[in-house]
Coordinates of N, CA and C and ligand atoms in Angstrom, one line a residue:
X196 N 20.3 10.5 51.7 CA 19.2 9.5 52.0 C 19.0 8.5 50.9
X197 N 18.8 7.4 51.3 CA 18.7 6.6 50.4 C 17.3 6.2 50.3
X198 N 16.4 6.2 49.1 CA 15.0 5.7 49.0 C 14.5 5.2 48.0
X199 N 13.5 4.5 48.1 CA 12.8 3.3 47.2 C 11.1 4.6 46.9
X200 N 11.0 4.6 46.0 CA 9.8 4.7 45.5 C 9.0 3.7 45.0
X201 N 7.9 3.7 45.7 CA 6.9 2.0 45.5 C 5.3 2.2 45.0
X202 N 4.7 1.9 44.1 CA 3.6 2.4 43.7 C 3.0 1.7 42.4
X203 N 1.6 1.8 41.8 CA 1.5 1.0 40.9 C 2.2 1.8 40.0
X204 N 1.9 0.9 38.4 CA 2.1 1.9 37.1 C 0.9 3.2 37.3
X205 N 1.9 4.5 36.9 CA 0.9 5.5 36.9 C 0.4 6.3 37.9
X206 N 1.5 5.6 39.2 CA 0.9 6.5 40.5 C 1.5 7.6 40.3
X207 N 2.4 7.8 39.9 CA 3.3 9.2 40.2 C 5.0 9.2 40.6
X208 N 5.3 7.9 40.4 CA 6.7 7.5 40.7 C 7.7 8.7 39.9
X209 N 7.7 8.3 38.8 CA 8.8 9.1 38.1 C 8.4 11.0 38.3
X210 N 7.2 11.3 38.5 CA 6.9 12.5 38.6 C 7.7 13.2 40.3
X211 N 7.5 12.6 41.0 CA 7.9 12.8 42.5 C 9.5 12.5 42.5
X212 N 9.7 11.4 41.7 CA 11.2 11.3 41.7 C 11.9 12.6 41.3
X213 N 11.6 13.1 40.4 CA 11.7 14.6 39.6 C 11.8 15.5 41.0
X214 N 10.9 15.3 41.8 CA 11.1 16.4 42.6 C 12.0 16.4 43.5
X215 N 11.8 15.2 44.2 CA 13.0 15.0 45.4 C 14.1 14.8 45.2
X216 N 14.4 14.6 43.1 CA 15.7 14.9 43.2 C 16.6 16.4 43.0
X217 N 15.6 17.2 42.7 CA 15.8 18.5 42.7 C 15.8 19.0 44.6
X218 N 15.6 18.2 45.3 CA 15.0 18.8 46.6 C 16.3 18.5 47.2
X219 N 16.8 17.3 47.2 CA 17.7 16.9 47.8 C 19.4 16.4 47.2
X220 N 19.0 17.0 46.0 CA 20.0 16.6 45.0 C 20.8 15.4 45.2
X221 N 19.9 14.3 44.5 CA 20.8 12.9 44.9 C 20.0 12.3 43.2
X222 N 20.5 11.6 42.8 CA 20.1 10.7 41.2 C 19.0 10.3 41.2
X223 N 17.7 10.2 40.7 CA 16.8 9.3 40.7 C 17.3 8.3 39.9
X224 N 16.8 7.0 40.0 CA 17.2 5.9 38.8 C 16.1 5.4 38.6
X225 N 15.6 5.3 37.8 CA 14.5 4.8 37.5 C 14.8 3.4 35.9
X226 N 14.3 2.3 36.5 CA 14.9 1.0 35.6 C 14.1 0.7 34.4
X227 N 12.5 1.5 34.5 CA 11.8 1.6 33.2 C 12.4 2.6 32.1
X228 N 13.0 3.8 32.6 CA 13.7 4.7 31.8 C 15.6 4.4 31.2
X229 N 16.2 3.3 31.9 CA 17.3 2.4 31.6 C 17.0 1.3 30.5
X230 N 15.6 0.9 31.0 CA 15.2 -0.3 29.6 C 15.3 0.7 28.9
X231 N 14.0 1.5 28.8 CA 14.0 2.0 27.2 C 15.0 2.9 26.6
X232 N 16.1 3.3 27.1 CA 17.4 3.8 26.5 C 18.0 2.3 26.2
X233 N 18.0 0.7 26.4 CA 18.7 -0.1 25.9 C 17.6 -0.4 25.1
X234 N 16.7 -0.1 24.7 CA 15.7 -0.6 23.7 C 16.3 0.7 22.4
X235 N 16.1 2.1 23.0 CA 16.4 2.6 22.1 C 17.3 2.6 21.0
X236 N 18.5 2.4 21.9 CA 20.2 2.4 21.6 C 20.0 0.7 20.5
X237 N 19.0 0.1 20.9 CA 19.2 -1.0 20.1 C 20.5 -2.6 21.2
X238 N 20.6 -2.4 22.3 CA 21.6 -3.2 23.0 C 20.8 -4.8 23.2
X239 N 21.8 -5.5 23.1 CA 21.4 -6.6 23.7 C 20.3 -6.6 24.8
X240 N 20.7 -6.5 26.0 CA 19.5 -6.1 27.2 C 18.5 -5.5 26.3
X241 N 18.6 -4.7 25.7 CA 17.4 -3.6 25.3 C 16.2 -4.3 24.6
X242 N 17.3 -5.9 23.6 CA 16.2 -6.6 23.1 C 15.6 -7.4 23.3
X243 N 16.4 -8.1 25.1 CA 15.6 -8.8 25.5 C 14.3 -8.2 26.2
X244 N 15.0 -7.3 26.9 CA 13.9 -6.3 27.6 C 12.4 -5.9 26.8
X245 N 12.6 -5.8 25.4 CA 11.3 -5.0 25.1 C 10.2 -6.2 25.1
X246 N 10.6 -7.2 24.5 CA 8.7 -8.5 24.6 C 8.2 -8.3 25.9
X247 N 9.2 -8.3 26.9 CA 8.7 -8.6 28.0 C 7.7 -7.2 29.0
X248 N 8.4 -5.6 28.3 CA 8.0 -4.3 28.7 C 6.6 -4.4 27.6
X249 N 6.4 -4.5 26.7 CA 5.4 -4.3 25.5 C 4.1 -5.0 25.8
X250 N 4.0 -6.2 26.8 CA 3.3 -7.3 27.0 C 3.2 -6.5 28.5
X251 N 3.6 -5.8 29.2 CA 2.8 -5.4 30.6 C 3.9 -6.6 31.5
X252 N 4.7 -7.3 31.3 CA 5.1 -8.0 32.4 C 6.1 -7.7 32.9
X253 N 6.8 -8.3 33.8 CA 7.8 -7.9 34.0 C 9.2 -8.3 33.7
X254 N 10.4 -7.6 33.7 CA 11.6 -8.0 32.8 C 12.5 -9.5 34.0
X255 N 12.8 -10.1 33.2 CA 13.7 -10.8 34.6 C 14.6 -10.2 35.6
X256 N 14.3 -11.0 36.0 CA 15.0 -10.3 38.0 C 16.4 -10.2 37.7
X257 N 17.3 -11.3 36.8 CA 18.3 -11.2 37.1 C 18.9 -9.7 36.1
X258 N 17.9 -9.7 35.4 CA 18.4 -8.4 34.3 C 18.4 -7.5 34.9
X259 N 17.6 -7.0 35.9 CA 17.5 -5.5 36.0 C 18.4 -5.4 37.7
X260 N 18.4 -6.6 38.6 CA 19.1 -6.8 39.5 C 20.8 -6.3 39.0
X261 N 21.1 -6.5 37.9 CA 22.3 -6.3 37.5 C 22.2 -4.8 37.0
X262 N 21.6 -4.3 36.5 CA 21.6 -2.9 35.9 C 21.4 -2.2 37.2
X263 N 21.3 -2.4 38.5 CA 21.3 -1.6 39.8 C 22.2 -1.9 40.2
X264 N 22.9 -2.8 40.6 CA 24.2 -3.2 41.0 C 25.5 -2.2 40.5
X265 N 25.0 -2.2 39.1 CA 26.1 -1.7 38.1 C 25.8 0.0 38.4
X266 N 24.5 0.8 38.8 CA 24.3 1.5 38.7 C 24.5 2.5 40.1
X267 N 24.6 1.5 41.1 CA 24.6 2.3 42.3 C 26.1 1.8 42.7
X268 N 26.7 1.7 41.9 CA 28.7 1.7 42.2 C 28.9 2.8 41.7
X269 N 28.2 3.8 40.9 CA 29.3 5.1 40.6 C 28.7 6.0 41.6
X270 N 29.5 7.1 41.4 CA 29.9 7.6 42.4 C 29.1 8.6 42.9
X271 N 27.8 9.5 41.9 CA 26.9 9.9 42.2 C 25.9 9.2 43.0
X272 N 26.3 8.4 43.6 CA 25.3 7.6 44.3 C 25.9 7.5 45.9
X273 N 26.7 8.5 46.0 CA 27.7 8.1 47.4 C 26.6 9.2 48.8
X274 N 25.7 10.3 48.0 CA 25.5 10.8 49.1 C 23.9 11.0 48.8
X275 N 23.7 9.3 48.6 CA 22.0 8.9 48.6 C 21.7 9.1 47.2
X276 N 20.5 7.7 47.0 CA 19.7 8.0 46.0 C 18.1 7.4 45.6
X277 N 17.5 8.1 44.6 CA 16.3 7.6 44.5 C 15.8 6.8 43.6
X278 N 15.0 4.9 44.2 CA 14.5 4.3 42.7 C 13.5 4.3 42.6
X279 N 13.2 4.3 41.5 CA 12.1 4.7 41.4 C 11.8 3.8 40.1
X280 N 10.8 2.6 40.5 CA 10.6 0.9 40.1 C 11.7 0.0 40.1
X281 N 11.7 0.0 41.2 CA 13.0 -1.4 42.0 C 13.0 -1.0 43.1
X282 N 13.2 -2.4 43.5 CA 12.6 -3.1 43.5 C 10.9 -3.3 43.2
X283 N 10.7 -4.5 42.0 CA 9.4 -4.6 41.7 C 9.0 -6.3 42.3
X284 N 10.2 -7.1 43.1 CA 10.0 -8.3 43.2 C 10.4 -8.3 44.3
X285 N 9.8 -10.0 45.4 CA 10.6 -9.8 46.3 C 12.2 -10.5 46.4
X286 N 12.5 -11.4 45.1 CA 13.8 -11.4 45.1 C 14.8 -9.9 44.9
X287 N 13.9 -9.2 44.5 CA 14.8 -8.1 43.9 C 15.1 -7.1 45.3
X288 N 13.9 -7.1 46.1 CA 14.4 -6.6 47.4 C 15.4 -7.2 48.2
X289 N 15.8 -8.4 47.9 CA 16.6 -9.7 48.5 C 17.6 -9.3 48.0
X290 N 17.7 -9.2 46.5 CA 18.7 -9.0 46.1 C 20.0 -7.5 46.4
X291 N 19.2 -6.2 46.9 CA 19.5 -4.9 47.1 C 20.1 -5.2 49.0
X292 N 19.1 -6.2 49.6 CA 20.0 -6.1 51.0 C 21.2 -7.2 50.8
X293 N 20.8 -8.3 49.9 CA 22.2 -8.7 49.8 C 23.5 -7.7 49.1
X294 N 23.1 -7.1 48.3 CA 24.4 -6.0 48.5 C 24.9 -5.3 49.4
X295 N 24.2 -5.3 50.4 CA 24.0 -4.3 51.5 C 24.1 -3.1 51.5
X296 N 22.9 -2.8 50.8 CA 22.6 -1.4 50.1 C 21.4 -0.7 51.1
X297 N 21.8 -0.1 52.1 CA 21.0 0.0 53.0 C 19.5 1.4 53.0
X298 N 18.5 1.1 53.0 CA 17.6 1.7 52.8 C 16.8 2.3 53.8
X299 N 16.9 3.9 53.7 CA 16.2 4.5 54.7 C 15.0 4.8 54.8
X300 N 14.1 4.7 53.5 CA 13.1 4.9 53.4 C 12.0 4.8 52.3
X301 N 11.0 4.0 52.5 CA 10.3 3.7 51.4 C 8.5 4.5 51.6
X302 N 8.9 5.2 50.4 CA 7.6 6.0 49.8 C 6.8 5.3 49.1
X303 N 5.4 4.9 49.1 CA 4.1 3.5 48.8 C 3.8 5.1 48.2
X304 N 3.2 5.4 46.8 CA 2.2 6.3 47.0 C 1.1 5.7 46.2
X305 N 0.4 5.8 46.5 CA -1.3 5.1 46.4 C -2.2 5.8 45.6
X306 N -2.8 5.3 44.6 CA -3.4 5.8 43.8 C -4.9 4.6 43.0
X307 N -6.0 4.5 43.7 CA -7.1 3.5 42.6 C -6.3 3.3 41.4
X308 N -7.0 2.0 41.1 CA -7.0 1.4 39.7 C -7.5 1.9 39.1
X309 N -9.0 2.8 39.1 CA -9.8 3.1 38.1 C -8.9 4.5 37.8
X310 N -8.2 5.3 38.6 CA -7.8 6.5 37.9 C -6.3 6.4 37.2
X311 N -6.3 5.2 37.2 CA -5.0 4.9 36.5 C -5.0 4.9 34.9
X312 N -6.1 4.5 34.6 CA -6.2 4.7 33.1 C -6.0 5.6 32.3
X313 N -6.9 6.9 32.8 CA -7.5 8.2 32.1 C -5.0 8.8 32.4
X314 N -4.6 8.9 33.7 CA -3.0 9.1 33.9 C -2.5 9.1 32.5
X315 N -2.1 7.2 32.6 CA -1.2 6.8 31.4 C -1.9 6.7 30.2
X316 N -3.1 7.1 29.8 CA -3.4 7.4 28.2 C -3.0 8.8 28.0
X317 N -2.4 9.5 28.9 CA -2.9 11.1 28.4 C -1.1 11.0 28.5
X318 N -0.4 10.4 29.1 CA 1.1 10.5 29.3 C 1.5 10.7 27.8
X319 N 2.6 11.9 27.9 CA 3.5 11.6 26.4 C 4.7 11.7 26.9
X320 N 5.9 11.3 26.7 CA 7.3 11.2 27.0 C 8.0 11.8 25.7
X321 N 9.5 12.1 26.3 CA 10.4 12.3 25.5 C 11.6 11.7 25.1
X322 N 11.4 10.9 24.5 CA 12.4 9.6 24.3 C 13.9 10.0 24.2
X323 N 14.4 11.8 23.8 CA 15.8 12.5 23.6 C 16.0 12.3 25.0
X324 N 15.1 13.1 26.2 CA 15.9 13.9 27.3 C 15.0 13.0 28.6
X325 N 14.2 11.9 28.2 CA 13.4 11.5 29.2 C 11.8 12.2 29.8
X326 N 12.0 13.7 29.7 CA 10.6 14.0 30.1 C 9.5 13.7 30.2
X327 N 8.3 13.9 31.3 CA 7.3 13.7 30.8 C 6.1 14.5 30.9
X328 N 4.9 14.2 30.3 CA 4.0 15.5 30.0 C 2.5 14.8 30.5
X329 N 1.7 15.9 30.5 CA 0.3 14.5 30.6 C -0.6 15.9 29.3
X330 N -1.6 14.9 28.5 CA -2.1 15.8 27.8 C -3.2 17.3 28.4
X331 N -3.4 16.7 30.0 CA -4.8 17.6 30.7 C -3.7 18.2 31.8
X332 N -2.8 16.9 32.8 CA -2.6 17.4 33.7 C -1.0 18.5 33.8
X333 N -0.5 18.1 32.3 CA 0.8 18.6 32.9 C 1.3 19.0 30.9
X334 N 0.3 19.7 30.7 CA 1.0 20.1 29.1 C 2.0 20.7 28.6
X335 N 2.6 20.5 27.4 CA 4.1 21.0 27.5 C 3.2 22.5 26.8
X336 N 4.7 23.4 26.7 CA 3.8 24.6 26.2 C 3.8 24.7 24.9
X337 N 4.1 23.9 23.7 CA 4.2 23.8 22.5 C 3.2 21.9 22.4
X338 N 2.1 22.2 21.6 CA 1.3 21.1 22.1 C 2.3 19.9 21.4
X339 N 2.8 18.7 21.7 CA 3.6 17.8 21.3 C 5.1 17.8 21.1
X340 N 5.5 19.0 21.9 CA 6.9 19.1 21.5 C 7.9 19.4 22.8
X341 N 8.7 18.8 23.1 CA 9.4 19.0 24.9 C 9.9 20.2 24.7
X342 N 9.6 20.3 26.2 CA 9.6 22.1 26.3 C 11.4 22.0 26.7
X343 N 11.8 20.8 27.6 CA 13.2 21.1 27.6 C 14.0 20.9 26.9
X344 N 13.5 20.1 25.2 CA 14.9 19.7 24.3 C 14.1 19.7 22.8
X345 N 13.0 20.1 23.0 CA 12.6 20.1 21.4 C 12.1 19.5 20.3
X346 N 12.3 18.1 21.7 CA 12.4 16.7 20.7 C 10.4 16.5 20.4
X347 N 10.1 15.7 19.6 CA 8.8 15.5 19.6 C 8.2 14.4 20.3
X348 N 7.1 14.5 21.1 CA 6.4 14.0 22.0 C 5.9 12.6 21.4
X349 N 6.0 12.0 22.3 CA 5.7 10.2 21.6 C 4.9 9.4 23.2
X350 N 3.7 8.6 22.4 CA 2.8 8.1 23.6 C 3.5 6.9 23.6
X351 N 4.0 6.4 24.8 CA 4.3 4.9 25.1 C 4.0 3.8 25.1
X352 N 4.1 2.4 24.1 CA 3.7 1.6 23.7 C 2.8 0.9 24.9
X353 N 3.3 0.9 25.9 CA 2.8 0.1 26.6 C 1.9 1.0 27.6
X354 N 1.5 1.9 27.5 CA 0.4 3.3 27.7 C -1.3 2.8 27.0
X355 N -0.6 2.0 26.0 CA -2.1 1.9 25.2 C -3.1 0.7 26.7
X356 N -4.5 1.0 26.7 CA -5.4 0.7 27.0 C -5.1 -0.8 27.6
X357 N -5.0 -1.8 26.6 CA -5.1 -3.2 26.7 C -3.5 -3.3 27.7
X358 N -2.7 -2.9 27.8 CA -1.7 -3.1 28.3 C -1.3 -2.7 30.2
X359 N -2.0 -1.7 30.1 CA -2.2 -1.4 31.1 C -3.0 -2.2 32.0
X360 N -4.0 -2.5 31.7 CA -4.5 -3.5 32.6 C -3.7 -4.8 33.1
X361 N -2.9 -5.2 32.2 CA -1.9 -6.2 32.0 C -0.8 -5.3 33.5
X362 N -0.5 -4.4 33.2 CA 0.9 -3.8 34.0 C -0.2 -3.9 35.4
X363 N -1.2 -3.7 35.3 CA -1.9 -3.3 36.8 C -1.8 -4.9 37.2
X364 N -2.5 -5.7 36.3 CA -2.3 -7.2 37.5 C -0.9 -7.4 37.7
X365 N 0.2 -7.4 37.0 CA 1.8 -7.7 37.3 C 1.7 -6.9 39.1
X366 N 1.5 -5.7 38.8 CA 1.7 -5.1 40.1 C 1.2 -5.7 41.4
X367 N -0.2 -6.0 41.1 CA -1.0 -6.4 42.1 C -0.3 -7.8 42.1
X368 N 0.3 -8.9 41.4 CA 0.9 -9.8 41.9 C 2.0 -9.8 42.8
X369 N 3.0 -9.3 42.0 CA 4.3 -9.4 42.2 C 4.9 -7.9 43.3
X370 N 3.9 -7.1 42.8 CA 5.2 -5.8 43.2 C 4.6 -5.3 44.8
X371 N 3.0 -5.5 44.2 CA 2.4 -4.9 46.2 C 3.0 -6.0 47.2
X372 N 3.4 -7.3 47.0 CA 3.7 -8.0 48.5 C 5.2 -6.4 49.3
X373 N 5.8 -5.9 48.5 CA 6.8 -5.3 48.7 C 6.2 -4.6 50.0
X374 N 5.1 -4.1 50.1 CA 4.7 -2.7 51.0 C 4.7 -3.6 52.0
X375 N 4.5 -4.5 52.5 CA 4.3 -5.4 53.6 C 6.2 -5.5 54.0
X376 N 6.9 -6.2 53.0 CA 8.3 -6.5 53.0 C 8.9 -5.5 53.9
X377 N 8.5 -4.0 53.4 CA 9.0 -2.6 53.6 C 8.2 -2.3 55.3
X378 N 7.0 -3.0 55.2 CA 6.7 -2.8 56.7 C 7.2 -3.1 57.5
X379 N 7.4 -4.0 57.4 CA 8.2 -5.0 58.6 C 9.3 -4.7 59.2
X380 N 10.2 -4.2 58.0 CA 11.2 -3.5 58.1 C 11.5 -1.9 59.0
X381 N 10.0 -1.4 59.1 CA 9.6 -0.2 59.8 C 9.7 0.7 59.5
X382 N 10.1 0.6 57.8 CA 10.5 2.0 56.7 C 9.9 2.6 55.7
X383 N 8.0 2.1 55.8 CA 7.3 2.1 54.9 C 6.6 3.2 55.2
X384 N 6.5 4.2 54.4 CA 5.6 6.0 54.4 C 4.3 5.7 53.3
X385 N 3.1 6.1 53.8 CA 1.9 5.7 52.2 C 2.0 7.1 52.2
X386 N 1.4 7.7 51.0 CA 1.3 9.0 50.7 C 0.2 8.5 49.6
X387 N -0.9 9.3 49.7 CA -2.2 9.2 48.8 C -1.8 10.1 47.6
X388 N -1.8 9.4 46.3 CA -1.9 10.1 45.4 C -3.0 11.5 45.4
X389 N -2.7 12.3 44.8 CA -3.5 13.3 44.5 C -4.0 13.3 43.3
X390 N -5.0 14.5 43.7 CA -5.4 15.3 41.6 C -4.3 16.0 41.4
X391 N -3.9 17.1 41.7 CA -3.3 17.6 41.5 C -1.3 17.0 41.9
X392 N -0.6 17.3 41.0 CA 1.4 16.8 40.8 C 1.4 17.8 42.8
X393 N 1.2 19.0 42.3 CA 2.0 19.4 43.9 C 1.2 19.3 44.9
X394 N 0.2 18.5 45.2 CA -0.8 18.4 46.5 C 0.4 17.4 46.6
X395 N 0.5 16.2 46.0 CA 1.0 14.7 46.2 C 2.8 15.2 46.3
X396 N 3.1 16.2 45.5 CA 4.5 16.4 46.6 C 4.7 16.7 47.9
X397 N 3.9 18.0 48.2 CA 3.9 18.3 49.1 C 3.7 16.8 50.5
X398 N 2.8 16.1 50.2 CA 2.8 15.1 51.0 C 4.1 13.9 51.1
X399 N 4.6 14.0 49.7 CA 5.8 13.3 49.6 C 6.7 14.1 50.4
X400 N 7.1 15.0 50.1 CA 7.9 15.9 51.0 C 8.0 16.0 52.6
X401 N 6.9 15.6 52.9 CA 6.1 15.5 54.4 C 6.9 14.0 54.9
X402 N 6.5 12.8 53.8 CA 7.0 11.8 54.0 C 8.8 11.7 54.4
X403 N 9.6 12.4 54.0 CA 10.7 12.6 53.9 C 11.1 12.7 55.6
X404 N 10.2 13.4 56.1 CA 10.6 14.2 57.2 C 10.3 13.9 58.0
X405 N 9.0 13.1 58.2 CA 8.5 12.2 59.4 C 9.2 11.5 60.3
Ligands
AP5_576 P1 8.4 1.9 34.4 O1 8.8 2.8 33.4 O2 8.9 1.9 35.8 O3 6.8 2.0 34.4 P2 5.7 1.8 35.6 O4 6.1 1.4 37.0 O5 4.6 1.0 35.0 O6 5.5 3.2 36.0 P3 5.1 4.4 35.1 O7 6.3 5.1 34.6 O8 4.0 4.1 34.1 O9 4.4 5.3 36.2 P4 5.0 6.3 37.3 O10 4.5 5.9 38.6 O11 6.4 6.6 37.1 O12 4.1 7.5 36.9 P5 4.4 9.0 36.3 O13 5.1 9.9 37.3 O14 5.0 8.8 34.9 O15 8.6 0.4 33.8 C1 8.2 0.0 32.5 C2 8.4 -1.4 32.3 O16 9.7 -1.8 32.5 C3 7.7 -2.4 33.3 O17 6.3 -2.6 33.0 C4 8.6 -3.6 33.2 O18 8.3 -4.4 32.1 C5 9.9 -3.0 33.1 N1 10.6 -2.8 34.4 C6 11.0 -1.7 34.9 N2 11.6 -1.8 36.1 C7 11.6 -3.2 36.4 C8 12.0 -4.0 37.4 N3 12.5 -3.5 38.5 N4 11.8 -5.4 37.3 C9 11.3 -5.9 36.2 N5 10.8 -5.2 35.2 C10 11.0 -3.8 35.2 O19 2.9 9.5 36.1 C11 2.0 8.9 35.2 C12 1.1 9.9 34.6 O20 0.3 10.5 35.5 C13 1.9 11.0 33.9 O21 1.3 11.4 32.7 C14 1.8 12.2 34.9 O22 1.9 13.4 34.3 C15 0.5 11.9 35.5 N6 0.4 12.3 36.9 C16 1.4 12.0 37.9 N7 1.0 12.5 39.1 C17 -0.2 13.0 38.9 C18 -1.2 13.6 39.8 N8 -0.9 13.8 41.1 N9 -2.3 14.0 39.3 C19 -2.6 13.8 38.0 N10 -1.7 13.3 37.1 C20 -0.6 12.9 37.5
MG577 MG1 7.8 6.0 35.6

């Protein structure tokens, strides 16, 4: 199955990607966690990509258009996969059927603005292995240290307060026309965020099957 995961910053994208790729064993790709390995690694892309990740906006179309192209040619990607933020534009959805990359199903999961805050302040990641943690909802068992690699826990620059408000209007510009795009198309599932990570899988999971 091939699927698009669609949502603001902080709905639960990368968390549910996590799941469904254990469910159905197919890649998540997620292109915020690609930037920040070419930010980390120090790469070209990596340094164009950070002003534009640090500032809440979004990276150019043609940058990250190419980092999926390049990414859904290997070969783990032959029997379906999941992204999870990408398309965030509507060239960039333009750009995926001009590959003719054909998409079976788009998961919107929905979550207020106002609880978006309290989410990504409490988020800590793991910049070695990717994980992530929340300080209330989802604590590792050693307080600040990844429970799967050891590495130490680090809050995300663009996590901080002022920035986030910045990522919420990007979204509300650019990335919600997409759920309409996806309507139309007849491939669009909402799923209401939850309080709780497994109320909102379970519903994702639901979505799958419908
Ligand atoms: P990206 O890394 O994709 O960030 P984002 O979309 O802003 O999404 P987040 O990772 O913040 O949220 P998420 O929905 O994955 O939530 P998560 O599961 O972690 O992109 C970063 C930047 O890269 C962008 O701003 C842009 O600059 C650039 N970029 C990336 N892709 C691009 C593209 N295609 N085009 C252009 N630029 C691009 O959950 C959030 C928190 O909430 C976690 O702490 C989690 O534990 C907690 N949580 C999750 N679910 C629940 C729940 N049900 N209840 C309580 N807490 C929960
Ligand atoms: Mg994410």
């Amino acid at each position: 199955m091939n699927l698009i995961l669609l949502g603001a910053p902080g709905a639960g994208k990368g968390t549910q990607a996590e799941k469904i790729c254990e469910k159905l064993s197919i890649p998540a790709i997620s292109t915020g966690n690609i930037l920040r390995e070419a930010i980390a690694n120090g790469t070209e892309m990596g340094l164009k990509a950070k002003s534009f990740i640090d500032a809440g906006k979004l990276v150019p179309d043609e940058v990250v258009i190419g980092i999926i192209n390049e990414r859904l040619n290997k070969d783990d990607c032959r029997n379906g996969f999941i992204l999870d933020g990408f398309p965030r534009t509507i060239p960039q959805a333009e750009a995926l059927d001009e590959m003719g990359v054909q998409i079976d199903r788009v998961i919107d999961i929905e979550v207020p603005d106002e609880k978006i805050a309290s989410r990504l302040s409490g988020r800590r990641v793991c910049l070695k292995c990717g994980a992530t943690y929340h300080t209330e909802f989802k604590a590792p068992v050693t307080e600040g240290i990844c429970d799967v690699c050891g590495e130490k826990l680090v809050q995300r620059k663009d996590d901080m307060p002022e920035t986030v408000l910045d990522r919420l209007n990007t979204y509300h510009e650019q990335t919600e026309p997409l759920k309409d795009y996806y309507e139309k198309k007849g491939i669009l599932h909402i799923v209401e965020g939850q309080e709780k990570v497994e109320d909102t899988t379970a519903l994702t999971f639901k979505a799958l099957e419908d």
